[in-house]
Amino acid sequence: MNSAHPKIISGNANRPLAEAIARRMSFHRGERVRLCDARVERFNDAEIFVEVFENVRGEDMFIIQSTSNPANDNLMELLIMADALRRSSANRITAVIPYFGYARQDRRTKARTPISAKLVANLITEAGVERVLTMDLHAAQIQGFFDIPVDNLYAAPVFALDIKHHFDNLSDITIVSPDVGGVARARDLAERIGADLAIVDKRRAAPGEIASMTVIGDVKDRICIIVDDICDTAGTLCKAADLLKSTGAREVHAYISHGVMSGPAVERVAASVMKSLVITDSIQPTTAVRNAPNIRIIPTAPIFAQAIQNIANGTSVSSLFNDDTLAPIYEVAYPAA
């Protein structure tokens, strides 16, 4: 194991998460870790400017920047920060992207459409990034869009710890995938907690319009937990919750990796039959999200801080895929019974 001391720099996308990661790394290393002194700002014409105020020559640099809304601005911040560090002779640049924007454009769905996720991967690589650390990519094949190493963390182990902490009888729980494409993600979480699995089969009449939804599996008198990677406008999520409730579910909850929560999402969730929606802080939550009575946010700083330290030390990142490995990291949030 190397005695590595990585440096962290943050853009404006989710600075509270970056600060939380730095605090957690301070705990790991027994010394204060602070964000690299820099400014990331805009000129009057909205051009982005980055200036790093401290020496980074030969350093192992980690840029913490989700490419969430405004996606284009946050992506450009990431690219320009990477270029600034590369031109300042940083030894290695790792992009820590808790939420990878454009991930839903991972294939051509029609003629004459782009594969934007691949384009973004090319931009990040050309900017000088040598490794990417992210969480719950919308499609696993996006890892192959990069010609550099990609470490894709999973929220499922953290969700499993949270479910075990907040639900007394796991035998009453059924994990639900809101569509056929998310079955693997839902099955993974179901296996971690020993729960049953159900699927909501939805058919679209047109983009954004759902023609019909059907539940595959027994949910009667069950505590249903919907699992997905992204909650954008929450329309499909709330309709799935209504369907589960009308099919006989006792309670409906949801665990979502990335709370985009755009447009009327918060209002829809607040008015829905869901008892709770649990999201991570991979995207900085708005005031409305934080104040919503049935939305709860769980931290990702512990897992990202450990992953950064493992990458810097040259040790295993895949060890963080296990519930047992994460339990000590999250012992403050979820104390042992």
CSV table of C-alpha atoms in Angstrom, one decimal:
chain,number,residue,atom,x,y,z
A,1,MET,CA,0.0,0.0,0.0
A,2,ASN,CA,1.2,3.4,-0.9
A,3,SER,CA,1.2,6.3,1.6
A,4,ALA,CA,-0.8,8.5,-0.7
A,5,HIS,CA,-2.2,12.0,0.1
A,6,PRO,CA,-4.7,12.9,-2.7
A,7,LYS,CA,-5.8,16.4,-3.2
A,8,ILE,CA,-9.5,17.3,-3.8
A,9,ILE,CA,-10.8,20.1,-5.8
A,10,SER,CA,-14.5,20.9,-6.3
A,11,GLY,CA,-16.7,22.6,-8.9
A,12,ASN,CA,-19.9,24.4,-8.1
A,13,ALA,CA,-22.3,21.5,-8.9
A,14,ASN,CA,-22.4,20.0,-5.4
A,15,ARG,CA,-19.9,21.7,-3.1
A,16,PRO,CA,-21.6,20.5,0.2
A,17,LEU,CA,-20.9,16.9,-0.9
A,18,ALA,CA,-17.2,17.7,-1.7
A,19,GLU,CA,-16.8,19.3,1.7
A,20,ALA,CA,-18.4,16.3,3.4
A,21,ILE,CA,-16.0,14.0,1.5
A,22,ALA,CA,-13.1,16.1,2.7
A,23,ARG,CA,-14.3,15.9,6.3
A,24,ARG,CA,-14.7,12.1,6.0
A,25,MET,CA,-11.2,11.8,4.5
A,26,SER,CA,-9.9,13.8,7.5
A,27,PHE,CA,-11.3,11.1,9.7
A,28,HIS,CA,-9.6,8.4,7.7
A,29,ARG,CA,-6.2,10.0,7.7
A,30,GLY,CA,-6.2,11.5,11.1
A,31,GLU,CA,-5.3,14.9,9.7
A,32,ARG,CA,-7.3,17.8,8.3
A,33,VAL,CA,-8.1,17.4,4.6
A,34,ARG,CA,-9.5,20.5,2.9
A,35,LEU,CA,-10.6,21.3,-0.6
A,36,CYS,CA,-7.9,22.7,-2.9
A,37,ASP,CA,-7.9,26.5,-2.9
A,38,ALA,CA,-9.3,27.6,-6.3
A,39,ARG,CA,-12.0,29.7,-7.9
A,40,VAL,CA,-14.5,28.5,-10.5
A,41,GLU,CA,-16.5,31.4,-11.7
A,42,ARG,CA,-18.2,32.9,-14.7
A,43,PHE,CA,-17.4,36.0,-16.7
A,44,ASN,CA,-20.1,38.5,-17.6
A,45,ASP,CA,-20.8,36.6,-20.9
A,46,ALA,CA,-21.2,33.3,-18.9
A,47,GLU,CA,-17.8,31.9,-19.9
A,48,ILE,CA,-16.3,29.7,-17.2
A,49,PHE,CA,-13.0,30.6,-15.7
A,50,VAL,CA,-10.9,28.4,-13.3
A,51,GLU,CA,-7.8,29.4,-11.3
A,52,VAL,CA,-6.0,27.1,-8.9
A,53,PHE,CA,-4.3,29.1,-6.1
A,54,GLU,CA,-1.9,26.3,-4.8
A,55,ASN,CA,0.8,24.1,-6.2
A,56,VAL,CA,-0.6,20.9,-7.7
A,57,ARG,CA,2.6,19.7,-9.6
A,58,GLY,CA,3.0,16.0,-9.2
A,59,GLU,CA,-0.2,15.7,-7.1
A,60,ASP,CA,-2.9,13.0,-7.3
A,61,MET,CA,-5.9,15.2,-8.0
A,62,PHE,CA,-9.6,14.3,-7.6
A,63,ILE,CA,-12.2,16.7,-9.2
A,64,ILE,CA,-15.6,16.3,-7.5
A,65,GLN,CA,-18.3,17.5,-9.9
A,66,SER,CA,-21.7,16.0,-10.8
A,67,THR,CA,-22.9,16.9,-14.2
A,68,SER,CA,-26.4,17.6,-13.0
A,69,ASN,CA,-28.7,20.6,-13.8
A,70,PRO,CA,-27.4,22.8,-15.3
A,71,ALA,CA,-25.7,19.9,-17.1
A,72,ASN,CA,-23.9,21.8,-19.7
A,73,ASP,CA,-22.4,24.4,-17.3
A,74,ASN,CA,-21.3,21.7,-14.8
A,75,LEU,CA,-19.8,19.6,-17.6
A,76,MET,CA,-17.8,22.6,-18.9
A,77,GLU,CA,-16.6,23.3,-15.3
A,78,LEU,CA,-15.4,19.7,-15.1
A,79,LEU,CA,-13.6,19.9,-18.4
A,80,ILE,CA,-12.0,23.3,-17.7
A,81,MET,CA,-10.8,22.2,-14.2
A,82,ALA,CA,-9.2,19.1,-15.7
A,83,ASP,CA,-7.4,21.2,-18.3
A,84,ALA,CA,-6.2,23.7,-15.7
A,85,LEU,CA,-4.8,20.8,-13.6
A,86,ARG,CA,-3.2,19.1,-16.5
A,87,ARG,CA,-1.5,22.3,-17.6
A,88,SER,CA,-0.3,22.7,-14.0
A,89,SER,CA,1.5,19.4,-14.1
A,90,ALA,CA,-0.7,17.3,-11.9
A,91,ASN,CA,0.5,13.7,-11.8
A,92,ARG,CA,-2.9,12.1,-12.2
A,93,ILE,CA,-6.4,13.5,-12.6
A,94,THR,CA,-9.5,11.6,-11.5
A,95,ALA,CA,-13.0,12.9,-12.2
A,96,VAL,CA,-15.3,12.0,-9.3
A,97,ILE,CA,-18.8,12.3,-11.0
A,98,PRO,CA,-21.4,11.2,-8.4
A,99,TYR,CA,-24.1,11.8,-11.0
A,100,PHE,CA,-23.1,11.3,-14.6
A,101,GLY,CA,-25.3,13.5,-16.8
A,102,TYR,CA,-26.2,12.5,-20.4
A,103,ALA,CA,-26.2,8.8,-19.3
A,104,ARG,CA,-29.7,8.3,-20.6
A,105,GLN,CA,-28.5,9.0,-24.1
A,106,ASP,CA,-26.5,5.8,-24.2
A,107,ARG,CA,-27.8,4.4,-27.5
A,108,ARG,CA,-29.5,5.4,-30.7
A,109,THR,CA,-33.2,5.0,-30.2
A,110,LYS,CA,-34.2,6.4,-33.6
A,111,ALA,CA,-32.5,7.3,-36.9
A,112,ARG,CA,-30.3,10.4,-36.9
A,113,THR,CA,-30.0,10.7,-33.1
A,114,PRO,CA,-26.7,11.0,-31.2
A,115,ILE,CA,-25.1,8.8,-28.6
A,116,SER,CA,-24.4,11.7,-26.3
A,117,ALA,CA,-23.0,9.7,-23.4
A,118,LYS,CA,-20.1,8.5,-25.7
A,119,LEU,CA,-19.5,12.1,-26.8
A,120,VAL,CA,-19.3,13.2,-23.1
A,121,ALA,CA,-16.9,10.3,-22.4
A,122,ASN,CA,-14.6,11.5,-25.2
A,123,LEU,CA,-14.7,15.1,-24.0
A,124,ILE,CA,-13.7,14.1,-20.4
A,125,THR,CA,-10.9,11.9,-21.7
A,126,GLU,CA,-9.5,14.5,-24.0
A,127,ALA,CA,-9.6,17.1,-21.3
A,128,GLY,CA,-6.9,15.2,-19.4
A,129,VAL,CA,-8.9,13.0,-17.0
A,130,GLU,CA,-7.2,9.6,-16.5
A,131,ARG,CA,-9.8,7.9,-14.3
A,132,VAL,CA,-13.5,8.3,-13.6
A,133,LEU,CA,-15.2,7.4,-10.3
A,134,THR,CA,-19.0,7.5,-10.4
A,135,MET,CA,-22.1,5.9,-8.9
A,136,ASP,CA,-25.0,3.9,-10.5
A,137,LEU,CA,-24.5,4.7,-14.1
A,138,HIS,CA,-27.8,4.5,-15.9
A,139,ALA,CA,-26.4,1.8,-18.2
A,140,ALA,CA,-23.5,-0.4,-17.3
A,141,GLN,CA,-22.1,-0.3,-20.9
A,142,ILE,CA,-21.2,3.4,-20.5
A,143,GLN,CA,-18.1,2.2,-18.7
A,144,GLY,CA,-17.0,0.9,-22.1
A,145,PHE,CA,-17.5,4.3,-23.7
A,146,PHE,CA,-14.3,5.5,-21.9
A,147,ASP,CA,-10.8,4.5,-22.9
A,148,ILE,CA,-9.6,5.1,-19.3
A,149,PRO,CA,-10.4,3.2,-16.1
A,150,VAL,CA,-13.9,3.7,-14.7
A,151,ASP,CA,-15.0,2.7,-11.2
A,152,ASN,CA,-18.8,2.5,-10.9
A,153,LEU,CA,-19.9,2.4,-7.3
A,154,TYR,CA,-23.3,1.0,-6.4
A,155,ALA,CA,-25.9,2.6,-4.1
A,156,ALA,CA,-27.5,-0.8,-3.4
A,157,PRO,CA,-25.2,-1.7,-0.5
A,158,VAL,CA,-26.0,1.6,1.2
A,159,PHE,CA,-29.7,1.2,0.5
A,160,ALA,CA,-29.6,-2.3,2.0
A,161,LEU,CA,-28.1,-0.9,5.2
A,162,ASP,CA,-30.8,1.8,5.3
A,163,ILE,CA,-33.6,-0.7,4.7
A,164,LYS,CA,-32.3,-3.0,7.4
A,165,HIS,CA,-32.1,-0.1,9.8
A,166,HIS,CA,-35.6,1.4,9.1
A,167,PHE,CA,-37.8,-1.7,8.5
A,168,ASP,CA,-38.3,-4.2,11.3
A,169,ASN,CA,-39.6,-7.2,9.4
A,170,LEU,CA,-37.7,-7.8,6.1
A,171,SER,CA,-39.8,-10.8,5.3
A,172,ASP,CA,-42.7,-8.4,4.6
A,173,ILE,CA,-40.8,-6.4,1.9
A,174,THR,CA,-41.0,-6.8,-1.8
A,175,ILE,CA,-38.5,-5.0,-4.0
A,176,VAL,CA,-40.1,-3.5,-7.1
A,177,SER,CA,-38.5,-2.6,-10.4
A,178,PRO,CA,-40.5,0.2,-12.1
A,179,ASP,CA,-39.7,-1.2,-15.5
A,180,VAL,CA,-38.2,-4.3,-17.2
A,181,GLY,CA,-34.9,-2.5,-17.8
A,182,GLY,CA,-34.3,-2.0,-14.0
A,183,VAL,CA,-34.8,-5.7,-13.0
A,184,ALA,CA,-31.1,-6.4,-12.5
A,185,ARG,CA,-30.8,-3.4,-10.1
A,186,ALA,CA,-33.9,-4.4,-8.2
A,187,ARG,CA,-32.8,-8.1,-8.0
A,188,ASP,CA,-29.4,-7.1,-6.6
A,189,LEU,CA,-31.0,-5.2,-3.7
A,190,ALA,CA,-33.6,-7.9,-3.2
A,191,GLU,CA,-30.9,-10.5,-2.8
A,192,ARG,CA,-29.0,-8.3,-0.4
A,193,ILE,CA,-31.9,-8.1,2.1
A,194,GLY,CA,-33.5,-11.5,1.2
A,195,ALA,CA,-36.7,-10.0,-0.2
A,196,ASP,CA,-39.1,-10.9,-2.9
A,197,LEU,CA,-39.1,-9.2,-6.3
A,198,ALA,CA,-41.9,-7.7,-8.5
A,199,ILE,CA,-41.9,-5.8,-11.7
A,200,VAL,CA,-44.0,-3.0,-13.1
A,201,ASP,CA,-44.4,-3.5,-16.8
A,202,LYS,CA,-45.1,-0.2,-18.5
A,203,ARG,CA,-45.9,0.4,-22.1
A,204,ARG,CA,-45.5,3.8,-23.7
A,205,ALA,CA,-47.8,5.2,-26.4
A,206,ALA,CA,-45.3,8.0,-27.1
A,207,PRO,CA,-42.2,9.4,-25.4
A,208,GLY,CA,-43.2,10.6,-22.0
A,209,GLU,CA,-46.7,9.1,-22.3
A,210,ILE,CA,-47.5,5.8,-20.5
A,211,ALA,CA,-50.3,3.8,-22.2
A,212,SER,CA,-50.6,1.1,-19.5
A,213,MET,CA,-48.9,-0.4,-16.5
A,214,THR,CA,-49.1,-3.9,-15.1
A,215,VAL,CA,-47.7,-5.5,-11.9
A,216,ILE,CA,-45.9,-8.8,-12.4
A,217,GLY,CA,-45.6,-10.5,-9.0
A,218,ASP,CA,-47.6,-10.7,-5.8
A,219,VAL,CA,-47.7,-7.4,-3.8
A,220,LYS,CA,-50.9,-7.8,-1.8
A,221,ASP,CA,-50.4,-6.9,1.9
A,222,ARG,CA,-46.7,-6.3,1.2
A,223,ILE,CA,-44.4,-3.4,1.9
A,224,CYS,CA,-43.3,-2.5,-1.6
A,225,ILE,CA,-40.0,-0.7,-2.2
A,226,ILE,CA,-39.5,0.7,-5.7
A,227,VAL,CA,-35.9,0.9,-6.7
A,228,ASP,CA,-34.5,2.9,-9.6
A,229,ASP,CA,-31.4,4.9,-10.5
A,230,ILE,CA,-33.0,8.3,-11.5
A,231,CYS,CA,-36.1,10.2,-10.4
A,232,ASP,CA,-36.6,13.1,-12.8
A,233,THR,CA,-40.1,14.5,-12.9
A,234,ALA,CA,-41.4,11.6,-10.7
A,235,GLY,CA,-44.4,11.0,-13.0
A,236,THR,CA,-43.6,7.3,-13.6
A,237,LEU,CA,-42.6,6.7,-10.0
A,238,CYS,CA,-45.9,8.1,-8.6
A,239,LYS,CA,-48.0,6.2,-11.1
A,240,ALA,CA,-46.2,3.0,-10.2
A,241,ALA,CA,-46.8,3.7,-6.5
A,242,ASP,CA,-50.5,4.3,-7.2
A,243,LEU,CA,-50.7,1.0,-9.2
A,244,LEU,CA,-49.0,-0.9,-6.4
A,245,LYS,CA,-51.3,0.6,-3.8
A,246,SER,CA,-54.4,-0.2,-5.9
A,247,THR,CA,-53.2,-3.8,-6.3
A,248,GLY,CA,-53.2,-4.3,-2.6
A,249,ALA,CA,-49.8,-3.2,-1.3
A,250,ARG,CA,-49.8,-2.3,2.4
A,251,GLU,CA,-47.2,0.5,2.0
A,252,VAL,CA,-45.1,1.9,-0.8
A,253,HIS,CA,-41.6,3.4,-0.5
A,254,ALA,CA,-39.0,4.2,-3.0
A,255,TYR,CA,-35.2,4.2,-3.1
A,256,ILE,CA,-33.6,6.2,-5.9
A,257,SER,CA,-29.9,6.7,-6.5
A,258,HIS,CA,-30.1,10.1,-8.1
A,259,GLY,CA,-32.8,12.6,-7.2
A,260,VAL,CA,-32.9,14.9,-10.3
A,261,MET,CA,-36.3,16.1,-9.0
A,262,SER,CA,-37.0,18.5,-11.9
A,263,GLY,CA,-40.3,20.4,-12.6
A,264,PRO,CA,-43.2,19.2,-10.5
A,265,ALA,CA,-41.3,16.3,-9.0
A,266,VAL,CA,-41.4,17.4,-5.3
A,267,GLU,CA,-45.1,18.3,-5.5
A,268,ARG,CA,-45.9,15.0,-7.1
A,269,VAL,CA,-44.0,13.0,-4.4
A,270,ALA,CA,-45.5,15.0,-1.6
A,271,ALA,CA,-49.1,14.3,-2.9
A,272,SER,CA,-48.4,10.7,-3.8
A,273,VAL,CA,-49.3,7.5,-1.8
A,274,MET,CA,-45.6,6.9,-1.1
A,275,LYS,CA,-44.8,6.9,2.5
A,276,SER,CA,-41.2,7.8,1.8
A,277,LEU,CA,-38.8,8.5,-1.1
A,278,VAL,CA,-35.2,8.0,-0.2
A,279,ILE,CA,-32.5,9.6,-2.5
A,280,THR,CA,-28.8,10.1,-2.2
A,281,ASP,CA,-27.0,13.4,-2.2
A,282,SER,CA,-25.2,12.7,-5.5
A,283,ILE,CA,-27.1,15.7,-6.8
A,284,GLN,CA,-27.3,18.7,-4.4
A,285,PRO,CA,-30.8,18.8,-3.1
A,286,THR,CA,-32.9,21.9,-3.5
A,287,THR,CA,-34.5,23.6,-0.5
A,288,ALA,CA,-37.9,22.2,-1.7
A,289,VAL,CA,-36.4,18.6,-1.7
A,290,ARG,CA,-34.9,19.1,1.8
A,291,ASN,CA,-38.2,20.4,3.2
A,292,ALA,CA,-40.4,17.8,1.7
A,293,PRO,CA,-42.0,15.7,4.5
A,294,ASN,CA,-41.8,12.4,2.8
A,295,ILE,CA,-38.3,12.7,1.1
A,296,ARG,CA,-35.2,11.6,3.0
A,297,ILE,CA,-31.6,12.0,1.9
A,298,ILE,CA,-28.8,9.6,2.7
A,299,PRO,CA,-25.2,10.6,2.4
A,300,THR,CA,-22.7,9.3,-0.2
A,301,ALA,CA,-19.7,11.0,1.3
A,302,PRO,CA,-18.5,8.0,3.3
A,303,ILE,CA,-18.4,5.6,0.3
A,304,PHE,CA,-16.9,8.2,-2.0
A,305,ALA,CA,-14.2,9.2,0.6
A,306,GLN,CA,-13.3,5.6,1.0
A,307,ALA,CA,-13.2,5.0,-2.7
A,308,ILE,CA,-10.9,8.0,-3.3
A,309,GLN,CA,-8.6,6.8,-0.5
A,310,ASN,CA,-8.5,3.3,-2.0
A,311,ILE,CA,-7.7,4.6,-5.5
A,312,ALA,CA,-5.0,6.8,-4.1
A,313,ASN,CA,-3.5,3.9,-2.2
A,314,GLY,CA,-3.8,1.5,-5.1
A,315,THR,CA,-6.2,-0.8,-3.1
A,316,SER,CA,-9.5,-2.4,-4.1
A,317,VAL,CA,-12.5,-0.3,-4.9
A,318,SER,CA,-14.7,-3.3,-5.6
A,319,SER,CA,-14.5,-4.1,-1.9
A,320,LEU,CA,-17.1,-1.3,-1.4
A,321,PHE,CA,-19.7,-3.3,-3.3
A,322,ASN,CA,-20.2,-5.5,-0.2
A,323,ASP,CA,-22.7,-4.6,2.6
A,324,ASP,CA,-20.2,-6.0,5.2
A,325,THR,CA,-17.5,-3.6,4.0
A,326,LEU,CA,-19.7,-0.6,4.1
A,327,ALA,CA,-21.2,-1.3,7.5
A,328,PRO,CA,-18.2,0.1,9.5
A,329,ILE,CA,-18.0,3.1,7.1
A,330,TYR,CA,-21.6,3.9,7.8
A,331,GLU,CA,-21.6,2.9,11.5
A,332,VAL,CA,-22.6,6.4,12.7
A,333,ALA,CA,-25.6,6.5,10.5
A,334,TYR,CA,-26.5,2.9,11.0
A,335,PRO,CA,-25.2,1.7,14.4
A,336,ALA,CA,-25.0,-2.0,15.0
A,337,ALA,CA,-28.0,-3.6,16.7
